[in-house]
PDB file of C-alpha atoms (C1' of nucleotides) in Angstrom:
ATOM      1  CA  MET A1343      -0.049   0.018  -0.044  1.00 36.00           C
ATOM      2  CA  GLY A1344       1.598   3.176  -1.025  1.00 32.00           C
ATOM      3  CA  ARG A1345       1.402   6.693   0.229  1.00 35.00           C
ATOM      4  CA  SER A1346      -1.696   8.574  -0.648  1.00 42.00           C
ATOM      5  CA  PRO A1347      -0.639  11.407  -3.022  1.00 49.00           C
ATOM      6  CA  CYS A1348      -0.644  14.996  -1.816  1.00 58.00           C
ATOM      7  CA  CYS A1349      -3.101  16.163  -4.370  1.00 60.00           C
ATOM      8  CA  GLU A1350      -5.058  14.791  -7.265  1.00 54.00           C
ATOM      9  CA  LYS A1351      -2.118  14.713  -9.689  1.00 53.00           C
ATOM     10  CA  SER A1352      -4.145  13.949 -12.770  1.00 55.00           C
ATOM     11  CA  HIS A1353      -5.629  17.346 -12.580  1.00 69.00           C
ATOM     12  CA  THR A1354      -2.639  19.346 -11.730  1.00 80.00           C
ATOM     13  CA  ASN A1355      -0.226  21.224 -13.884  1.00 86.00           C
ATOM     14  CA  LYS A1356       3.462  20.595 -13.352  1.00 87.00           C
ATOM     15  CA  GLY A1357       6.658  22.338 -14.420  1.00 88.00           C
ATOM     16  CA  ALA A1358       7.297  26.005 -14.927  1.00 89.00           C
ATOM     17  CA  TRP A1359       4.682  28.619 -13.700  1.00 94.00           C
ATOM     18  CA  THR A1360       3.137  30.946 -16.343  1.00 93.00           C
ATOM     19  CA  LYS A1361       2.633  34.453 -15.758  1.00 91.00           C
ATOM     20  CA  GLU A1362      -1.146  34.025 -15.418  1.00 92.00           C
ATOM     21  CA  GLU A1363      -0.754  31.474 -12.722  1.00 93.00           C
ATOM     22  CA  ASP A1364       1.619  33.695 -10.759  1.00 94.00           C
ATOM     23  CA  LYS A1365      -0.912  36.471 -11.015  1.00 94.00           C
ATOM     24  CA  ARG A1366      -3.706  34.326  -9.682  1.00 93.00           C
ATOM     25  CA  LEU A1367      -1.591  33.062  -6.773  1.00 94.00           C
ATOM     26  CA  ILE A1368      -0.336  36.816  -5.757  1.00 94.00           C
ATOM     27  CA  THR A1369      -3.966  38.032  -5.970  1.00 94.00           C
ATOM     28  CA  HIS A1370      -5.358  35.218  -3.890  1.00 94.00           C
ATOM     29  CA  ILE A1371      -2.587  35.457  -1.092  1.00 93.00           C
ATOM     30  CA  ARG A1372      -2.936  39.279  -1.120  1.00 92.00           C
ATOM     31  CA  ALA A1373      -6.535  38.872  -0.495  1.00 91.00           C
ATOM     32  CA  HIS A1374      -6.609  35.783   1.818  1.00 90.00           C
ATOM     33  CA  GLY A1375      -2.988  35.712   3.358  1.00 90.00           C
ATOM     34  CA  GLU A1376      -0.595  32.930   3.433  1.00 89.00           C
ATOM     35  CA  GLY A1377      -1.536  29.457   4.603  1.00 85.00           C
ATOM     36  CA  GLY A1378      -4.225  26.939   3.785  1.00 90.00           C
ATOM     37  CA  TRP A1379      -1.986  25.544   1.074  1.00 92.00           C
ATOM     38  CA  ARG A1380      -4.016  22.373   0.488  1.00 90.00           C
ATOM     39  CA  ALA A1381      -7.269  24.354  -0.224  1.00 91.00           C
ATOM     40  CA  LEU A1382      -5.561  27.303  -1.959  1.00 93.00           C
ATOM     41  CA  PRO A1383      -5.374  25.903  -5.414  1.00 92.00           C
ATOM     42  CA  LYS A1384      -8.969  25.386  -5.673  1.00 90.00           C
ATOM     43  CA  ALA A1385      -9.923  28.693  -4.005  1.00 92.00           C
ATOM     44  CA  ALA A1386      -7.389  30.618  -6.336  1.00 92.00           C
ATOM     45  CA  GLY A1387      -8.486  28.697  -9.500  1.00 91.00           C
ATOM     46  CA  LEU A1388      -5.166  26.963 -10.043  1.00 92.00           C
ATOM     47  CA  LEU A1389      -4.505  23.628 -11.350  1.00 91.00           C
ATOM     48  CA  ARG A1390      -1.516  23.085  -9.063  1.00 92.00           C
ATOM     49  CA  CYS A1391      -1.054  21.261  -5.761  1.00 91.00           C
ATOM     50  CA  GLY A1392      -0.740  23.108  -2.632  1.00 92.00           C
ATOM     51  CA  LYS A1393       2.911  22.302  -2.252  1.00 92.00           C
ATOM     52  CA  SER A1394       3.818  23.708  -5.540  1.00 94.00           C
ATOM     53  CA  CYS A1395       1.780  26.972  -4.712  1.00 94.00           C
ATOM     54  CA  ARG A1396       3.727  27.200  -1.415  1.00 94.00           C
ATOM     55  CA  LEU A1397       7.079  26.588  -2.961  1.00 94.00           C
ATOM     56  CA  ARG A1398       6.305  29.218  -5.815  1.00 95.00           C
ATOM     57  CA  TRP A1399       5.280  31.897  -3.314  1.00 95.00           C
ATOM     58  CA  ILE A1400       7.906  31.383  -0.760  1.00 93.00           C
ATOM     59  CA  ASN A1401      10.904  31.156  -3.240  1.00 93.00           C
ATOM     60  CA  TYR A1402       9.752  33.571  -6.030  1.00 93.00           C
ATOM     61  CA  LEU A1403       6.702  35.627  -5.516  1.00 94.00           C
ATOM     62  CA  ARG A1404       6.993  36.877  -1.983  1.00 91.00           C
ATOM     63  CA  PRO A1405       7.371  40.746  -1.999  1.00 90.00           C
ATOM     64  CA  ASP A1406      10.311  40.728   0.438  1.00 88.00           C
ATOM     65  CA  LEU A1407      12.526  38.640  -1.597  1.00 90.00           C
ATOM     66  CA  LYS A1408      16.005  39.977  -2.460  1.00 86.00           C
ATOM     67  CA  ARG A1409      16.789  38.984  -5.975  1.00 82.00           C
ATOM     68  CA  GLY A1410      20.218  39.199  -7.500  1.00 84.00           C
ATOM     69  CA  ASN A1411      23.806  37.986  -6.895  1.00 88.00           C
ATOM     70  CA  PHE A1412      25.009  37.208  -3.252  1.00 92.00           C
ATOM     71  CA  THR A1413      27.365  39.663  -1.774  1.00 91.00           C
ATOM     72  CA  ASP A1414      30.733  38.672  -0.325  1.00 90.00           C
ATOM     73  CA  ALA A1415      29.339  39.236   3.040  1.00 92.00           C
ATOM     74  CA  GLU A1416      26.592  36.964   2.395  1.00 93.00           C
ATOM     75  CA  ASP A1417      28.809  34.342   1.122  1.00 92.00           C
ATOM     76  CA  ASP A1418      30.941  34.607   4.248  1.00 92.00           C
ATOM     77  CA  LEU A1419      27.764  34.383   6.539  1.00 94.00           C
ATOM     78  CA  ILE A1420      26.533  31.388   4.602  1.00 94.00           C
ATOM     79  CA  ILE A1421      29.707  29.518   5.116  1.00 93.00           C
ATOM     80  CA  LYS A1422      29.882  30.287   8.759  1.00 93.00           C
ATOM     81  CA  LEU A1423      26.241  29.308   9.287  1.00 94.00           C
ATOM     82  CA  HIS A1424      26.763  26.146   7.314  1.00 94.00           C
ATOM     83  CA  SER A1425      29.795  25.203   9.543  1.00 92.00           C
ATOM     84  CA  LEU A1426      27.430  25.440  12.510  1.00 91.00           C
ATOM     85  CA  LEU A1427      24.210  24.265  11.250  1.00 91.00           C
ATOM     86  CA  GLY A1428      25.087  21.851   8.448  1.00 90.00           C
ATOM     87  CA  ASN A1429      22.501  21.625   5.580  1.00 91.00           C
ATOM     88  CA  LYS A1430      19.759  23.231   7.634  1.00 93.00           C
ATOM     89  CA  TRP A1431      19.058  25.475   4.641  1.00 94.00           C
ATOM     90  CA  SER A1432      15.980  26.923   6.305  1.00 93.00           C
ATOM     91  CA  LEU A1433      17.664  27.944   9.359  1.00 94.00           C
ATOM     92  CA  ILE A1434      20.573  29.469   7.382  1.00 94.00           C
ATOM     93  CA  ALA A1435      17.945  31.360   5.214  1.00 94.00           C
ATOM     94  CA  ALA A1436      16.347  32.681   8.356  1.00 93.00           C
ATOM     95  CA  ARG A1437      19.472  34.589   9.160  1.00 92.00           C
ATOM     96  CA  LEU A1438      19.598  36.014   5.603  1.00 92.00           C
ATOM     97  CA  PRO A1439      16.841  38.389   5.084  1.00 91.00           C
ATOM     98  CA  GLY A1440      15.302  38.271   1.662  1.00 92.00           C
ATOM     99  CA  ARG A1441      16.966  34.894   0.784  1.00 94.00           C
ATOM    100  CA  THR A1442      15.216  31.564   0.569  1.00 94.00           C
ATOM    101  CA  ASP A1443      16.271  28.114   1.769  1.00 94.00           C
ATOM    102  CA  ASN A1444      16.059  26.875  -1.976  1.00 94.00           C
ATOM    103  CA  GLU A1445      18.130  29.748  -3.177  1.00 95.00           C
ATOM    104  CA  ILE A1446      20.839  29.354  -0.609  1.00 95.00           C
ATOM    105  CA  LYS A1447      21.002  25.513  -1.206  1.00 94.00           C
ATOM    106  CA  ASN A1448      21.363  26.043  -4.943  1.00 94.00           C
ATOM    107  CA  TYR A1449      24.038  28.639  -4.444  1.00 94.00           C
ATOM    108  CA  TRP A1450      25.848  26.556  -1.924  1.00 93.00           C
ATOM    109  CA  ASN A1451      25.761  23.594  -4.352  1.00 92.00           C
ATOM    110  CA  THR A1452      26.893  25.633  -7.414  1.00 91.00           C
ATOM    111  CA  HIS A1453      29.060  28.316  -6.181  1.00 91.00           C
ATOM    112  CA  ILE A1454      30.330  27.917  -2.595  1.00 92.00           C
ATOM    113  CA  ARG A1455      31.129  24.326  -2.600  1.00 89.00           C
ATOM    114  CA  ARG A1456      33.376  24.828  -5.612  1.00 87.00           C
ATOM    115  CA  LYS A1457      34.878  28.042  -3.951  1.00 87.00           C
ATOM    116  CA  LEU A1458      35.806  26.113  -0.876  1.00 88.00           C
ATOM    117  CA  LEU A1459      37.114  23.152  -2.673  1.00 85.00           C
ATOM    118  CA  ASN A1460      39.342  25.625  -4.761  1.00 82.00           C
ATOM    119  CA  LYS A1461      40.660  26.986  -1.479  1.00 84.00           C
ATOM    120  CA  GLY A1462      41.397  23.416  -0.199  1.00 85.00           C
ATOM    121  CA  VAL A1463      38.646  23.456   2.257  1.00 86.00           C
ATOM    122  CA  ASP A1464      36.184  20.488   2.644  1.00 87.00           C
ATOM    123  CA  PRO A1465      32.853  21.999   2.061  1.00 87.00           C
ATOM    124  CA  ALA A1466      31.308  19.143   4.248  1.00 84.00           C
ATOM    125  CA  THR A1467      33.665  19.597   7.244  1.00 86.00           C
ATOM    126  CA  HIS A1468      34.945  23.178   6.747  1.00 87.00           C
ATOM    127  CA  ARG A1469      38.459  21.765   7.497  1.00 85.00           C
ATOM    128  CA  PRO A1470      41.438  21.897   5.265  1.00 85.00           C
ATOM    129  CA  LEU A1471      41.625  19.270   2.636  1.00 74.00           C
ATOM    130  CA  SER A1472      44.918  17.445   2.323  1.00 65.00           C
ATOM    131  CA  THR A1473      45.640  15.714  -1.008  1.00 55.00           C
ATOM    132  CA  ALA A1474      46.889  12.658   0.908  1.00 43.00           C
ATOM    133  CA  ASP A1475      43.845  12.119   3.206  1.00 41.00           C
ATOM    134  CA  HIS A1476      40.943  14.051   1.817  1.00 43.00           C
ATOM    135  CA  ARG A1477      39.505  10.821   0.378  1.00 41.00           C
ATOM    136  CA  SER A1478      39.488   9.315   3.968  1.00 38.00           C
ATOM    137  CA  LEU A1479      37.644  12.248   5.527  1.00 38.00           C
ATOM    138  CA  GLU A1480      34.445  10.211   5.375  1.00 38.00           C
ATOM    139  CA  ILE A1481      33.756   6.548   5.911  1.00 36.00           C
ATOM    140  CA  ARG A1482      30.578   4.685   5.045  1.00 37.00           C
ATOM    141  CA  THR A1483      28.611   3.191   7.820  1.00 37.00           C
ATOM    142  CA  ASP A1484      25.672   0.951   7.811  1.00 35.00           C
ATOM    143  CA  LYS A1485      23.347   1.814  10.688  1.00 34.00           C
ATOM    144  CA  GLY A1486      21.815  -1.660  10.571  1.00 34.00           C
ATOM    145  CA  ASP A1487      18.888  -0.578   8.473  1.00 35.00           C
ATOM    146  CA  GLY A1488      20.690  -1.265   5.370  1.00 32.00           C
ATOM    147  CA  ILE A1489      21.277   2.488   4.733  1.00 32.00           C
ATOM    148  CA  ALA A1490      24.778   3.417   4.434  1.00 35.00           C
ATOM    149  CA  ALA A1491      25.815   7.053   5.641  1.00 36.00           C
ATOM    150  CA  LEU A1492      28.840   9.175   5.194  1.00 36.00           C
ATOM    151  CA  ARG A1493      30.479   9.988   8.609  1.00 37.00           C
ATOM    152  CA  PRO A1494      33.623  11.899   9.436  1.00 39.00           C
ATOM    153  CA  ARG A1495      36.467   9.595  10.048  1.00 37.00           C
ATOM    154  CA  SER A1496      38.390  11.689  12.482  1.00 38.00           C
ATOM    155  CA  PRO A1497      36.754  12.278  15.970  1.00 34.00           C
ATOM    156  CA  ASP A1498      37.822  15.853  15.746  1.00 36.00           C
ATOM    157  CA  LEU A1499      35.824  16.514  12.636  1.00 37.00           C
ATOM    158  CA  ASN A1500      32.640  16.264  14.778  1.00 39.00           C
ATOM    159  CA  LEU A1501      30.987  19.452  14.365  1.00 38.00           C
ATOM    160  CA  GLU A1502      28.774  19.394  17.393  1.00 39.00           C
ATOM    161  CA  LEU A1503      29.211  22.894  18.536  1.00 39.00           C
ATOM    162  CA  CYS A1504      26.691  22.835  21.232  1.00 39.00           C
ATOM    163  CA  ILE A1505      29.056  22.924  24.174  1.00 32.00           C
ATOM    164  CA  SER A1506      26.794  24.947  26.564  1.00 36.00           C
ATOM    165  CA  LEU A1507      23.378  24.163  25.569  1.00 36.00           C
ATOM    166  CA  PRO A1508      20.703  22.841  27.808  1.00 34.00           C
ATOM    167  CA  PHE A1509      19.618  20.065  25.480  1.00 36.00           C
ATOM    168  CA  GLU A1510      19.851  17.047  27.746  1.00 36.00           C
ATOM    169  CA  GLU A1511      18.201  14.970  25.195  1.00 36.00           C
ATOM    170  CA  ARG A1512      21.081  15.049  22.846  1.00 37.00           C
ATOM    171  CA  MET A1513      23.126  13.093  25.442  1.00 35.00           C
ATOM    172  CA  VAL A1514      20.658  10.192  25.247  1.00 33.00           C
ATOM    173  CA  GLU A1515      19.247  10.321  21.597  1.00 36.00           C
ATOM    174  CA  VAL A1516      21.962   8.137  20.504  1.00 36.00           C
ATOM    175  CA  SER A1517      19.866   7.024  17.545  1.00 37.00           C
ATOM    176  CA  MET A1518      19.404  10.599  16.170  1.00 38.00           C
ATOM    177  CA  ASP A1519      21.444  11.211  13.139  1.00 41.00           C
ATOM    178  CA  GLU A1520      24.285  13.647  13.196  1.00 42.00           C
ATOM    179  CA  ASN A1521      22.712  16.209  11.190  1.00 42.00           C
ATOM    180  CA  LYS A1522      19.656  16.344  13.342  1.00 43.00           C
ATOM    181  CA  LYS A1523      21.815  16.523  16.454  1.00 43.00           C
ATOM    182  CA  LYS A1524      23.792  19.335  14.908  1.00 44.00           C
ATOM    183  CA  SER A1525      20.714  21.336  13.910  1.00 47.00           C
ATOM    184  CA  LYS A1526      19.060  20.767  17.150  1.00 46.00           C
ATOM    185  CA  CYS A1527      21.887  22.086  19.022  1.00 45.00           C
ATOM    186  CA  ALA A1528      22.392  24.957  16.650  1.00 49.00           C
ATOM    187  CA  GLU A1529      18.753  25.861  16.824  1.00 48.00           C
ATOM    188  CA  GLY A1530      19.117  26.309  20.449  1.00 47.00           C
ATOM    189  CA  PHE A1531      22.169  28.174  19.958  1.00 49.00           C
ATOM    190  CA  LEU A1532      20.490  30.746  17.705  1.00 48.00           C
ATOM    191  CA  ARG A1533      17.397  30.828  19.878  1.00 44.00           C
ATOM    192  CA  LEU A1534      19.274  31.524  22.991  1.00 40.00           C
ATOM    193  CA  GLY A1535      21.381  34.155  21.431  1.00 40.00           C
ATOM    194  CA  SER A1536      24.981  33.043  21.896  1.00 41.00           C
ATOM    195  CA  PRO A1537      27.390  35.832  22.492  1.00 36.00           C
ATOM    196  CA  GLY A1538      28.968  34.959  19.235  1.00 40.00           C
ATOM    197  CA  LEU A1539      25.929  35.734  17.078  1.00 43.00           C
ATOM    198  CA  PHE A1540      24.520  39.321  16.508  1.00 43.00           C
ATOM    199  CA  ASP A1541      20.931  39.925  16.105  1.00 41.00           C
ATOM    200  CA  ASN A1542      21.574  40.790  12.366  1.00 43.00           C
ATOM    201  CA  GLY A1543      22.778  37.158  11.836  1.00 41.00           C
ATOM    202  CA  ASN A1544      26.404  38.050  11.740  1.00 45.00           C
ATOM    203  CA  LEU A1545      28.790  35.788  13.608  1.00 47.00           C
ATOM    204  CA  ALA A1546      31.109  37.580  15.942  1.00 45.00           C
ATOM    205  CA  MET A1547      33.582  34.722  16.136  1.00 39.00           C
ATOM    206  CA  MET A1548      34.340  31.186  14.870  1.00 41.00           C
TER     207      MET A1548
ATOM    208  C1'  DA B 292      27.986  27.205 -36.974  1.00 54.69           C
ATOM    209  C1'  DA B 293      27.182  22.922 -34.780  1.00 54.69           C
ATOM    210  C1'  DA B 294      27.457  19.583 -31.215  1.00 54.69           C
ATOM    211  C1'  DG B 295      28.569  18.171 -26.821  1.00 54.69           C
ATOM    212  C1'  DA B 296      29.755  19.306 -22.186  1.00 54.69           C
ATOM    213  C1'  DT B 297      28.895  21.758 -18.207  1.00 54.69           C
ATOM    214  C1'  DA B 298      26.562  25.089 -15.092  1.00 54.69           C
ATOM    215  C1'  DT B 299      22.481  26.990 -13.185  1.00 54.69           C
ATOM    216  C1'  DC B 300      18.394  27.147 -10.690  1.00 54.69           C
ATOM    217  C1'  DA B 301      13.303  26.365 -10.663  1.00 54.69           C
ATOM    218  C1'  DA B 302      10.532  22.917  -9.316  1.00 54.69           C
ATOM    219  C1'  DC B 303       9.324  18.268  -7.653  1.00 54.69           C
ATOM    220  C1'  DC B 304       9.332  14.357  -4.497  1.00 54.69           C
ATOM    221  C1'  DG B 305       9.253  11.831  -0.192  1.00 54.69           C
ATOM    222  C1'  DC B 306       9.651  12.121   4.458  1.00 54.69           C
ATOM    223  C1'  DA B 307       9.009  13.796   9.059  1.00 54.69           C
ATOM    224  C1'  DA B 308       7.277  17.001  12.482  1.00 54.69           C
ATOM    225  C1'  DG B 309       3.403  19.300  14.277  1.00 54.69           C
ATOM    226  C1'  DC B 310      -1.183  19.764  15.152  1.00 54.69           C
ATOM    227  C1'  DA B 311      -6.296  19.020  15.685  1.00 54.69           C
ATOM    228  C1'  DG B 312      -9.999  15.968  16.621  1.00 54.69           C
TER     229       DG B 312
ATOM    230  C1'  DC C  45      -2.626   8.442  23.558  1.00 54.69           C
ATOM    231  C1'  DC C  46      -3.732   7.514  18.671  1.00 54.69           C
ATOM    232  C1'  DT C  47      -4.773   8.804  14.038  1.00 54.69           C
ATOM    233  C1'  DG C  48      -5.077  11.254   9.901  1.00 54.69           C
ATOM    234  C1'  DC C  49      -4.103  15.637   7.710  1.00 54.69           C
ATOM    235  C1'  DT C  50      -1.173  19.541   6.760  1.00 54.69           C
ATOM    236  C1'  DT C  51       2.881  21.926   6.287  1.00 54.69           C
ATOM    237  C1'  DG C  52       7.857  22.475   5.885  1.00 54.69           C
ATOM    238  C1'  DC C  53      12.208  20.655   4.822  1.00 54.69           C
ATOM    239  C1'  DG C  54      16.070  18.851   2.343  1.00 54.69           C
ATOM    240  C1'  DG C  55      17.648  16.099  -1.588  1.00 54.69           C
ATOM    241  C1'  DT C  56      17.187  15.517  -6.202  1.00 54.69           C
ATOM    242  C1'  DT C  57      15.783  15.963 -10.959  1.00 54.69           C
ATOM    243  C1'  DG C  58      15.333  18.074 -15.289  1.00 54.69           C
ATOM    244  C1'  DA C  59      14.983  22.119 -18.493  1.00 54.69           C
ATOM    245  C1'  DT C  60      17.369  25.853 -20.005  1.00 54.69           C
ATOM    246  C1'  DA C  61      21.510  28.648 -20.612  1.00 54.69           C
ATOM    247  C1'  DT C  62      26.211  29.150 -21.319  1.00 54.69           C
ATOM    248  C1'  DC C  63      30.658  27.647 -22.449  1.00 54.69           C
ATOM    249  C1'  DT C  64      34.015  24.755 -25.038  1.00 54.69           C
ATOM    250  C1'  DT C  65      35.738  22.162 -28.751  1.00 54.69           C
TER     251       DT C  65
END
DNA sequence: AAAGATATCAACCGCAAGCAG
DNA sequence: CCTGCTTGCGGTTGATATCTT
């Protein structure tokens, strides 16, 4: 028995959005506000699924979006936040006003990754790559569920940067994967307002 | 100029968290 | 609690643009 589809796919459009669809979506959201994505397409007269509407609005139609190239300061901030949060694009985007998680994720994968590699920095660990050992930075592990995962080989590559957080659960949730642990800690870090982090999202140290 | 390779990014998919009943 | 539904997230795909040969 498979999952039920998120919407009636046989009656929905897919692919690039037309200007008319954009207009309908913007008009509807201006009138009724964000949310209720599942019911929105029908209400707005769109042959799209709710997910698609939400994505289109959040990533491209929202009025507060900052389009255009990333600045060097944004580059640096993304790199710093990534070293802290890992691939938690939504958390990173939350610290970059006008940027979306999808935009940052794409930018990371197409530009920053290469930029770091060219500088001899491993984009996954943010540590220097050495020609002799960079292939050994990661090892494959099998967690017993048949799914292999890449994990840092060296203990000192552990990016758990949550030294002083009140997250007792991280000590006991041994089954939680590394990314989740990292982001949980980092979320707390951001929420609590670490001395190393200014309100504008800039990192004072690290 | 044409063909193939590579880069970019908008959009989709599946999963999991959160919430209401 | 349990269940089902909705929303949000991260990984991935695929169409298009740009570059190289």
